[in-house]
PDB file of C-alpha atoms in Angstrom:
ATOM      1  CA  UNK A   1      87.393 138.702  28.322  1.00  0.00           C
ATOM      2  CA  UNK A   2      85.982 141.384  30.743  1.00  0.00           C
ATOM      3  CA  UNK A   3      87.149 140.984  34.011  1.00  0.00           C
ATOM      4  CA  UNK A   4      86.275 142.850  37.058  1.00  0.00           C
ATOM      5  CA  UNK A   5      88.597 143.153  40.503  1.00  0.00           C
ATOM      6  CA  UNK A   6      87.759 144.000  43.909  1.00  0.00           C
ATOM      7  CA  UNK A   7      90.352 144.995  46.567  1.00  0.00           C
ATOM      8  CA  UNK A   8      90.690 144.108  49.819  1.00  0.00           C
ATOM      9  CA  UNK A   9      89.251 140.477  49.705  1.00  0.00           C
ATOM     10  CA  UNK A  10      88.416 140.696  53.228  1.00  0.00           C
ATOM     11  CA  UNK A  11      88.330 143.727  56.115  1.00  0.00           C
ATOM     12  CA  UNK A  12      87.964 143.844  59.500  1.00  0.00           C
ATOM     13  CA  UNK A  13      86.913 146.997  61.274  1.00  0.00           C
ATOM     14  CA  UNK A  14      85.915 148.453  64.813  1.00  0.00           C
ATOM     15  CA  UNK A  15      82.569 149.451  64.821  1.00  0.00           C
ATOM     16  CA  UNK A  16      82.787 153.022  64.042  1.00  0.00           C
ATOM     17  CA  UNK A  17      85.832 153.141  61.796  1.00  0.00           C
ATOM     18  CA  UNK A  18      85.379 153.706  58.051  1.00  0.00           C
ATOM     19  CA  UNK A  19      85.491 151.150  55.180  1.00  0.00           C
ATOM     20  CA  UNK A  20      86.104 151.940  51.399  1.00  0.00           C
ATOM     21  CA  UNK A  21      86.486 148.678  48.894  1.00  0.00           C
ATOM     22  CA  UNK A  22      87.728 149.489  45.415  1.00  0.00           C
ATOM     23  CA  UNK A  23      86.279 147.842  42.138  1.00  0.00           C
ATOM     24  CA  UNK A  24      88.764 148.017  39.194  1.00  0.00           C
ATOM     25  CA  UNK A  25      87.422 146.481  35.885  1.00  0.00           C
ATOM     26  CA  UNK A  26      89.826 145.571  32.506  1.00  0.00           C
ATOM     27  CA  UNK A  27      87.200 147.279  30.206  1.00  0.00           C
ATOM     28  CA  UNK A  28      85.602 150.709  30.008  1.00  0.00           C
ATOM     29  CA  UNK A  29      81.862 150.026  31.290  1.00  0.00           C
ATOM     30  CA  UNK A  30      78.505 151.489  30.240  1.00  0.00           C
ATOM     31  CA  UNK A  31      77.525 151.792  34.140  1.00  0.00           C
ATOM     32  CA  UNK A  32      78.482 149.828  37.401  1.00  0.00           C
ATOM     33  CA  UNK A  33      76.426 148.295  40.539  1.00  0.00           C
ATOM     34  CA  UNK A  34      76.723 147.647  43.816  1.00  0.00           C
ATOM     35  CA  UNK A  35      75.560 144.906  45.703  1.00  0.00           C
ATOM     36  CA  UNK A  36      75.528 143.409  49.653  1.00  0.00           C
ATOM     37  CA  UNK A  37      75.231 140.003  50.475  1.00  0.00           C
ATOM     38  CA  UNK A  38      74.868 138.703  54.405  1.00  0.00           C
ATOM     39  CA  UNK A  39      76.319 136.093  55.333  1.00  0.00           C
ATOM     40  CA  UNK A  40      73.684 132.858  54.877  1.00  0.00           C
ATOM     41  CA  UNK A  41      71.661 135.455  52.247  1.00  0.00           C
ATOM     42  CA  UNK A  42      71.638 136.334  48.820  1.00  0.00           C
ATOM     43  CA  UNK A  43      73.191 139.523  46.905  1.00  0.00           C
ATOM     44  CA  UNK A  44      70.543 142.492  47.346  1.00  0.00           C
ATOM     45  CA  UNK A  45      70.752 145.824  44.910  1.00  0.00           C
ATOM     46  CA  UNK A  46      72.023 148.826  46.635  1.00  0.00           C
ATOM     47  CA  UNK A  47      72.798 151.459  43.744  1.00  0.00           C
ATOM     48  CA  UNK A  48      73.409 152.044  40.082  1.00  0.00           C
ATOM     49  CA  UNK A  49      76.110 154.448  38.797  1.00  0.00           C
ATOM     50  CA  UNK A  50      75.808 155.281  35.375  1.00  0.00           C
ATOM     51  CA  UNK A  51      77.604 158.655  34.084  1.00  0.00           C
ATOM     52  CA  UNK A  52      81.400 159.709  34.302  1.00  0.00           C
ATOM     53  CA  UNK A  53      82.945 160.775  37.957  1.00  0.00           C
ATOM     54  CA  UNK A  54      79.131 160.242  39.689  1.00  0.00           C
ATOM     55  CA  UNK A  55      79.098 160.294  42.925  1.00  0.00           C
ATOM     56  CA  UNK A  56      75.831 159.274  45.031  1.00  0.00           C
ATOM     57  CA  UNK A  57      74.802 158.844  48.863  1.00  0.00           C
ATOM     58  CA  UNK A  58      73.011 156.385  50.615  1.00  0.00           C
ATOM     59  CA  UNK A  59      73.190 157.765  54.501  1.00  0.00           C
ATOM     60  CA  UNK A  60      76.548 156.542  55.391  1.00  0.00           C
ATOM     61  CA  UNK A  61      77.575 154.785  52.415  1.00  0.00           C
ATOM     62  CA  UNK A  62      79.252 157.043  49.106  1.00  0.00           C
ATOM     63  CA  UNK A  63      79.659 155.491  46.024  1.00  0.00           C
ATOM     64  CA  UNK A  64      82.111 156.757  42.979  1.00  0.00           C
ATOM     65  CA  UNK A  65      81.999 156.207  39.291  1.00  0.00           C
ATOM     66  CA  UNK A  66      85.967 157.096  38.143  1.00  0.00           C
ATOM     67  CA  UNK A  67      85.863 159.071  35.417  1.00  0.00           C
ATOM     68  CA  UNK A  68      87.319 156.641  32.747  1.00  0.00           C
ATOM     69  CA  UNK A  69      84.531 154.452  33.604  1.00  0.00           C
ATOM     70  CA  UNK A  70      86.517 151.334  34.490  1.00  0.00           C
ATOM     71  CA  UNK A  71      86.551 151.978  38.296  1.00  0.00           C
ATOM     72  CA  UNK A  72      84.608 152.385  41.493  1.00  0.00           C
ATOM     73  CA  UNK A  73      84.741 152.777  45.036  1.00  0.00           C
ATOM     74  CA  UNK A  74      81.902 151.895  47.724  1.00  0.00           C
ATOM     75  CA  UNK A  75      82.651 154.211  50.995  1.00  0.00           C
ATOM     76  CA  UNK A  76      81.215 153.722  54.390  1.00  0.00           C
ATOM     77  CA  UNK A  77      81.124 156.230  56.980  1.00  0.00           C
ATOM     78  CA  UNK A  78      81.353 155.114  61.263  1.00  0.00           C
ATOM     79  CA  UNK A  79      80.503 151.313  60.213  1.00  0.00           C
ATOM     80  CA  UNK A  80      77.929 149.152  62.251  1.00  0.00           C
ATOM     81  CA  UNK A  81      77.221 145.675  63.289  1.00  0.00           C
ATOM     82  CA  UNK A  82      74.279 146.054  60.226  1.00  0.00           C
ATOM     83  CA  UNK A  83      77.284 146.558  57.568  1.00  0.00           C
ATOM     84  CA  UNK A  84      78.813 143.179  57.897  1.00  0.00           C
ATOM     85  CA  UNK A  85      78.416 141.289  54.759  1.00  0.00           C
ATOM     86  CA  UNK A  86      80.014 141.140  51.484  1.00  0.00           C
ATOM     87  CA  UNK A  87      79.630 143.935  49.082  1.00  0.00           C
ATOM     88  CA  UNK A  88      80.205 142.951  45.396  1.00  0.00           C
ATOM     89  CA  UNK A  89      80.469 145.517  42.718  1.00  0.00           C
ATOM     90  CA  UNK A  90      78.745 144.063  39.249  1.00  0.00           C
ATOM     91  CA  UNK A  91      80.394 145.720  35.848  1.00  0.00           C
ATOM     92  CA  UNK A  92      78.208 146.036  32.792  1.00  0.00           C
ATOM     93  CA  UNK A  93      79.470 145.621  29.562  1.00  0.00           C
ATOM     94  CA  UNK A  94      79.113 144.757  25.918  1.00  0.00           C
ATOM     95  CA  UNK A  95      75.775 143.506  25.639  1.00  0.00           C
ATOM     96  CA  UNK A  96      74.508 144.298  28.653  1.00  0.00           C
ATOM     97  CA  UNK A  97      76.556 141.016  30.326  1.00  0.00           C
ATOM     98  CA  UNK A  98      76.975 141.671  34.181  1.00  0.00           C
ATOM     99  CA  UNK A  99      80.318 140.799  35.278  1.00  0.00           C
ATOM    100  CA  UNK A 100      80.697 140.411  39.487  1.00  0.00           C
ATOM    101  CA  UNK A 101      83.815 141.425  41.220  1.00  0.00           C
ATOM    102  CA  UNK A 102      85.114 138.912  43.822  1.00  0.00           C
ATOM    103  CA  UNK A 103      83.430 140.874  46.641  1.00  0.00           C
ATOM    104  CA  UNK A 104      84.820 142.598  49.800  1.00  0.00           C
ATOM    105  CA  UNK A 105      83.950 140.793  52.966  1.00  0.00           C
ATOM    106  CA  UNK A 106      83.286 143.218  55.925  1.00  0.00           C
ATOM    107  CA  UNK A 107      83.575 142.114  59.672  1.00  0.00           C
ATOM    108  CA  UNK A 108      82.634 144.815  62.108  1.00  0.00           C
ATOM    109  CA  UNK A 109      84.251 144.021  65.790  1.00  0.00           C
ATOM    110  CA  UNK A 110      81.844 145.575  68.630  1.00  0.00           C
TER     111      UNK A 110
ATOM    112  CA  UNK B   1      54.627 141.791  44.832  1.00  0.00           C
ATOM    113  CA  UNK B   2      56.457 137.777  45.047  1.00  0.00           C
ATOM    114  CA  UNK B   3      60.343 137.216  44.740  1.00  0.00           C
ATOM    115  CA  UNK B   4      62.213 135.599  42.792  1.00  0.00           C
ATOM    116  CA  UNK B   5      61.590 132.188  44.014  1.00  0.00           C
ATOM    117  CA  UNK B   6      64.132 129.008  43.199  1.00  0.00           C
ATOM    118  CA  UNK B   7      63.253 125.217  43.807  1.00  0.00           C
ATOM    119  CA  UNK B   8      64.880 123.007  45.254  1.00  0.00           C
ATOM    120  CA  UNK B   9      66.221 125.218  48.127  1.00  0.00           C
ATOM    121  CA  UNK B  10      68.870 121.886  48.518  1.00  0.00           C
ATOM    122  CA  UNK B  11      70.091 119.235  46.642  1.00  0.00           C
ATOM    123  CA  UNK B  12      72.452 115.926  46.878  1.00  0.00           C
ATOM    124  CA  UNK B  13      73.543 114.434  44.248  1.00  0.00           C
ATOM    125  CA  UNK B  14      75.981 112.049  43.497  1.00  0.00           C
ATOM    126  CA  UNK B  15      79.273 112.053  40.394  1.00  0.00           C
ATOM    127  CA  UNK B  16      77.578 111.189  37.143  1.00  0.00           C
ATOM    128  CA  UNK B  17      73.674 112.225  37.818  1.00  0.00           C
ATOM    129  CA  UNK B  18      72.107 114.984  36.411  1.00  0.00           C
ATOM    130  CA  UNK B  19      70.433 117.976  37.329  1.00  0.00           C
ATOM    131  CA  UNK B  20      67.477 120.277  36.715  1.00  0.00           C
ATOM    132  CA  UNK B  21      67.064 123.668  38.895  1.00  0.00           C
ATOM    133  CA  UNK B  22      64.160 125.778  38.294  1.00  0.00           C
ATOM    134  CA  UNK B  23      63.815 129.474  39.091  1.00  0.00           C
ATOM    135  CA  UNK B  24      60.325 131.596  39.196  1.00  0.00           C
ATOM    136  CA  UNK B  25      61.364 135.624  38.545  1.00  0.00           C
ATOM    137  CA  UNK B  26      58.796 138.520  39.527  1.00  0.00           C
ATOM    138  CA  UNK B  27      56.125 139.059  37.792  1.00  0.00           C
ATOM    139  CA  UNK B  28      56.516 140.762  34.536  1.00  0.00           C
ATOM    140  CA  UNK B  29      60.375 140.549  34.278  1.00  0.00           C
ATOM    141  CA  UNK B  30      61.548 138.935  31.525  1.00  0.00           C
ATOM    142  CA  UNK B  31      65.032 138.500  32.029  1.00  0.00           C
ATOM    143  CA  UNK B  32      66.474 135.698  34.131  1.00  0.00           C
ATOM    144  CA  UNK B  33      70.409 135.284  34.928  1.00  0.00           C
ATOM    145  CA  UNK B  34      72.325 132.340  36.398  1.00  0.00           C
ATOM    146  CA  UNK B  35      75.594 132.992  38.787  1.00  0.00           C
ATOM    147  CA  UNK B  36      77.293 129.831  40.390  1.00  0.00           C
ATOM    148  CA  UNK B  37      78.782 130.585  43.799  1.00  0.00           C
ATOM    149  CA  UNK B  38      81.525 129.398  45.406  1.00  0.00           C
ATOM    150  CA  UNK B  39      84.005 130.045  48.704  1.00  0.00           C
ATOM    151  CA  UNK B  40      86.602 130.893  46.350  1.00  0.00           C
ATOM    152  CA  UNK B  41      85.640 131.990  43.153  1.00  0.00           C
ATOM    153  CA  UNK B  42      82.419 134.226  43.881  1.00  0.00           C
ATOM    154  CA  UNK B  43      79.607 134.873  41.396  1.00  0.00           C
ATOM    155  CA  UNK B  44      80.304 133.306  38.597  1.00  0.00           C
ATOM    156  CA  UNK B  45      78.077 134.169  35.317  1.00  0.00           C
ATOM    157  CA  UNK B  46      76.353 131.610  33.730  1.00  0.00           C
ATOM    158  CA  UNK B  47      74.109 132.502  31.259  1.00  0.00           C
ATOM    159  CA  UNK B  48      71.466 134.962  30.777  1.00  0.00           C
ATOM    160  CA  UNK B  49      67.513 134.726  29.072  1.00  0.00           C
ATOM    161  CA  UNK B  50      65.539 137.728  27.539  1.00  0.00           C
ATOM    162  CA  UNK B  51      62.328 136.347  25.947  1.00  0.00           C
ATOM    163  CA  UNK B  52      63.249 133.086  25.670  1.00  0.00           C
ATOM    164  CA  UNK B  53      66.493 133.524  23.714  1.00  0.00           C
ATOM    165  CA  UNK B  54      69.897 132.900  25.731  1.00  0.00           C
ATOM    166  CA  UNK B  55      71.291 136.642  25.069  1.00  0.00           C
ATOM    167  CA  UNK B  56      74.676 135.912  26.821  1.00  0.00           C
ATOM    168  CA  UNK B  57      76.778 132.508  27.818  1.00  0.00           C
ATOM    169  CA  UNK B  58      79.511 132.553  30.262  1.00  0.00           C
ATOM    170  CA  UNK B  59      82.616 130.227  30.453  1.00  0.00           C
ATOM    171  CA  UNK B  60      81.417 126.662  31.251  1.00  0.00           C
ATOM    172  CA  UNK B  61      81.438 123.757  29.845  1.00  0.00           C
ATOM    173  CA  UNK B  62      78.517 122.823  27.651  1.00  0.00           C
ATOM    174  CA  UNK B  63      77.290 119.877  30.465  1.00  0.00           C
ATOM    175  CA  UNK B  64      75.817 123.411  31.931  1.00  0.00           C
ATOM    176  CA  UNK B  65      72.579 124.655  29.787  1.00  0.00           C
ATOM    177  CA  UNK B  66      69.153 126.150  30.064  1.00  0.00           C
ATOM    178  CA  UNK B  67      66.660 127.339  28.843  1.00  0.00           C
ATOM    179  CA  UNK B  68      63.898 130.134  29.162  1.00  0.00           C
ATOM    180  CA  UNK B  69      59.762 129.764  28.921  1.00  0.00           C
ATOM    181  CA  UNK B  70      56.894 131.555  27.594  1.00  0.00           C
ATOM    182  CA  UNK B  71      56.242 132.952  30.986  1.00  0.00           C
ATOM    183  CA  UNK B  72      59.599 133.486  31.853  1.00  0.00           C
ATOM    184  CA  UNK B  73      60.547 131.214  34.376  1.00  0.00           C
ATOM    185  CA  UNK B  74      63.898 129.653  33.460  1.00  0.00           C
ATOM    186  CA  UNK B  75      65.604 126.390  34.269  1.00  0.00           C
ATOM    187  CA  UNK B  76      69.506 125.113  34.202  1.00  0.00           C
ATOM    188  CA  UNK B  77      70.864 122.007  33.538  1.00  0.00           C
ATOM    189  CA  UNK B  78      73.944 120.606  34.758  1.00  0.00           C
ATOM    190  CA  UNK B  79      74.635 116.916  33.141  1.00  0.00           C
ATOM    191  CA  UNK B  80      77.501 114.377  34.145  1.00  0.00           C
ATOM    192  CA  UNK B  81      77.761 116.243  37.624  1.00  0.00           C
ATOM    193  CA  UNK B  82      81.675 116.597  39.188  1.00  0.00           C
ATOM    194  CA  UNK B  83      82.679 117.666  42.829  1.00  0.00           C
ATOM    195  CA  UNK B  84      83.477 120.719  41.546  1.00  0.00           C
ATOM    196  CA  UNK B  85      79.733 121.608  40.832  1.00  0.00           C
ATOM    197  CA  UNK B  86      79.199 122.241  44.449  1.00  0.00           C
ATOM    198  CA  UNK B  87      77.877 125.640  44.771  1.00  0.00           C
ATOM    199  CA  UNK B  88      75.268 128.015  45.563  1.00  0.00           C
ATOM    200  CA  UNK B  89      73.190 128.640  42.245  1.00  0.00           C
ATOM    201  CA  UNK B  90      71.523 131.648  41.888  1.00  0.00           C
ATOM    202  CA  UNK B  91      68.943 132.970  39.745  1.00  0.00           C
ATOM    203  CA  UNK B  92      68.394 136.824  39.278  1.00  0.00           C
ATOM    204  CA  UNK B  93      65.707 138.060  37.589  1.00  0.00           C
ATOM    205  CA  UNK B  94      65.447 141.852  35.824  1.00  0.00           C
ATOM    206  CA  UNK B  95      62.559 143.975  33.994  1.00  0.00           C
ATOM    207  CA  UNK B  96      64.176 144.816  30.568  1.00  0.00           C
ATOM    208  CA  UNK B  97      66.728 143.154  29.026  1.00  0.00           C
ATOM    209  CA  UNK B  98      69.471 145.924  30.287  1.00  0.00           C
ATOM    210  CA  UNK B  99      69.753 144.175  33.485  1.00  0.00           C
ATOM    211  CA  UNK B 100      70.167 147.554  35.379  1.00  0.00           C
ATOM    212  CA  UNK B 101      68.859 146.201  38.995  1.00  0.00           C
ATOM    213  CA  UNK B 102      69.056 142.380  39.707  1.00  0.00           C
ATOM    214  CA  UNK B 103      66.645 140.433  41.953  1.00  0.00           C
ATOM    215  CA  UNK B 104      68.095 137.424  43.452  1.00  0.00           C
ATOM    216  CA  UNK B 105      66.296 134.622  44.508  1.00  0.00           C
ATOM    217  CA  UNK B 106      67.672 132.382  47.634  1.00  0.00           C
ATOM    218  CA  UNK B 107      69.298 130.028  45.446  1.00  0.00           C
ATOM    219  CA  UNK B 108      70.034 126.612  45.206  1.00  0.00           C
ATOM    220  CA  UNK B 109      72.024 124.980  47.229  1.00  0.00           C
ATOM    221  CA  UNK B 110      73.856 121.777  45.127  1.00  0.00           C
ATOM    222  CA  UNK B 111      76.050 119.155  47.232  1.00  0.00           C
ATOM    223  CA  UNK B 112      77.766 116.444  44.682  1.00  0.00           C
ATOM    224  CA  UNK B 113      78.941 113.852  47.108  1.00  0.00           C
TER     225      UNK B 113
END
């Protein structure tokens, strides 16, 4: 079945280093999603990506649609204390099932 | 505009019992997913509603089931409970049946002592 991989598992940064986490799925997907979870919270919706190579902005954080559709990247620019969480990347597929990667987990040292 | 809003926030349960968790989505979305979470093995997929009809099933065994209402608000089972069925369970709720933007609620904590 569809399966969807996320890479690193965990990352530790200093506060103003970058962080990218890559999302690799087995299947070509109609669009992908990102999502953040804090730790004690629940996943919230940051973005969408739906067409071939997209590439969209959210102030520090750039997020990539590859152009076969079956990967994406989450980029974030000078992290912060605010970034720690994990960010999961969600594939969709055939019938419109969402499929979660096995998240990133950020740590931001001060 | 309310949440997505799951009862019980936690629950205890021992091997063998039964359980019903109930999840409320916003207001005019009509479909409702189920994720188990866990340390190890992340969001798991569940199942999925759209108008009352289970659309898509994930891998577990049938002791996990729900089901969807007329107003949407959706509830799982999970019979013959194990350890392993210790996990967050959350509910995400969606407009269309497309699920292109989840809402989670704050899930359900389960403990199966």
């Amino acid at each position: 079945g569809q399966q969807v991989m996320q890479i690193p598992q965990y990352q530790h940064v200093q506060e103003g280093e970058d962080f990218t986490t890559y999302c690799n799925s087995s299947t070509t997907l109609s669009n992908i999603q990102w999502y953040k979870q804090r730790p004690g919270g629940h996943p919230v919706f940051l973005i969408q990506l739906v067409k071939s190579g997209e590439v969209k902005k959210q102030k520090r954080l750039t997020f990539q649609f590859g152009e076969a559709k079956k990967n994406s990247s989450l980029h974030i620019t000078a992290t912060q204390t605010t970034d720690v969480g994990t960010y999961f990347c969600a594939g969709i597929g055939s019938y419109d099932k969402v499929i979660f990667g096995p998240g990133t987990s950020l740590s931001v040292i001060p | 505009k309310a949440g997505v809003t799951q009862t019980p926030r936690y629950l205890i349960k021992t091997r063998g019992q039964q359980v019903t968790l109930s999840c409320s989505p916003i207001s005019g979305h009509r479909s409702v997913s189920w994720y188990q979470q866990t340390p190890g093995q992340g969001l798991q997929f569940l199942f999925e509603y759209f108008s009352e009809t289970q659309r898509n099933k994930g891998n577990f065994p049938g002791r996990f089931s729900g089901r969807q209402f007329s107003n949407s608000r959706s509830e799982m089972n999970v019979s013959t409970l194990e350890l392993g069925d210790s996990a967050l369970y959350l509910c995400a709720s969606s407009p269309g049946q497309n699920n292109e933007k989840l809402f989670f609620g704050s899930g359900t904590q389960l403990s199966v002592l």
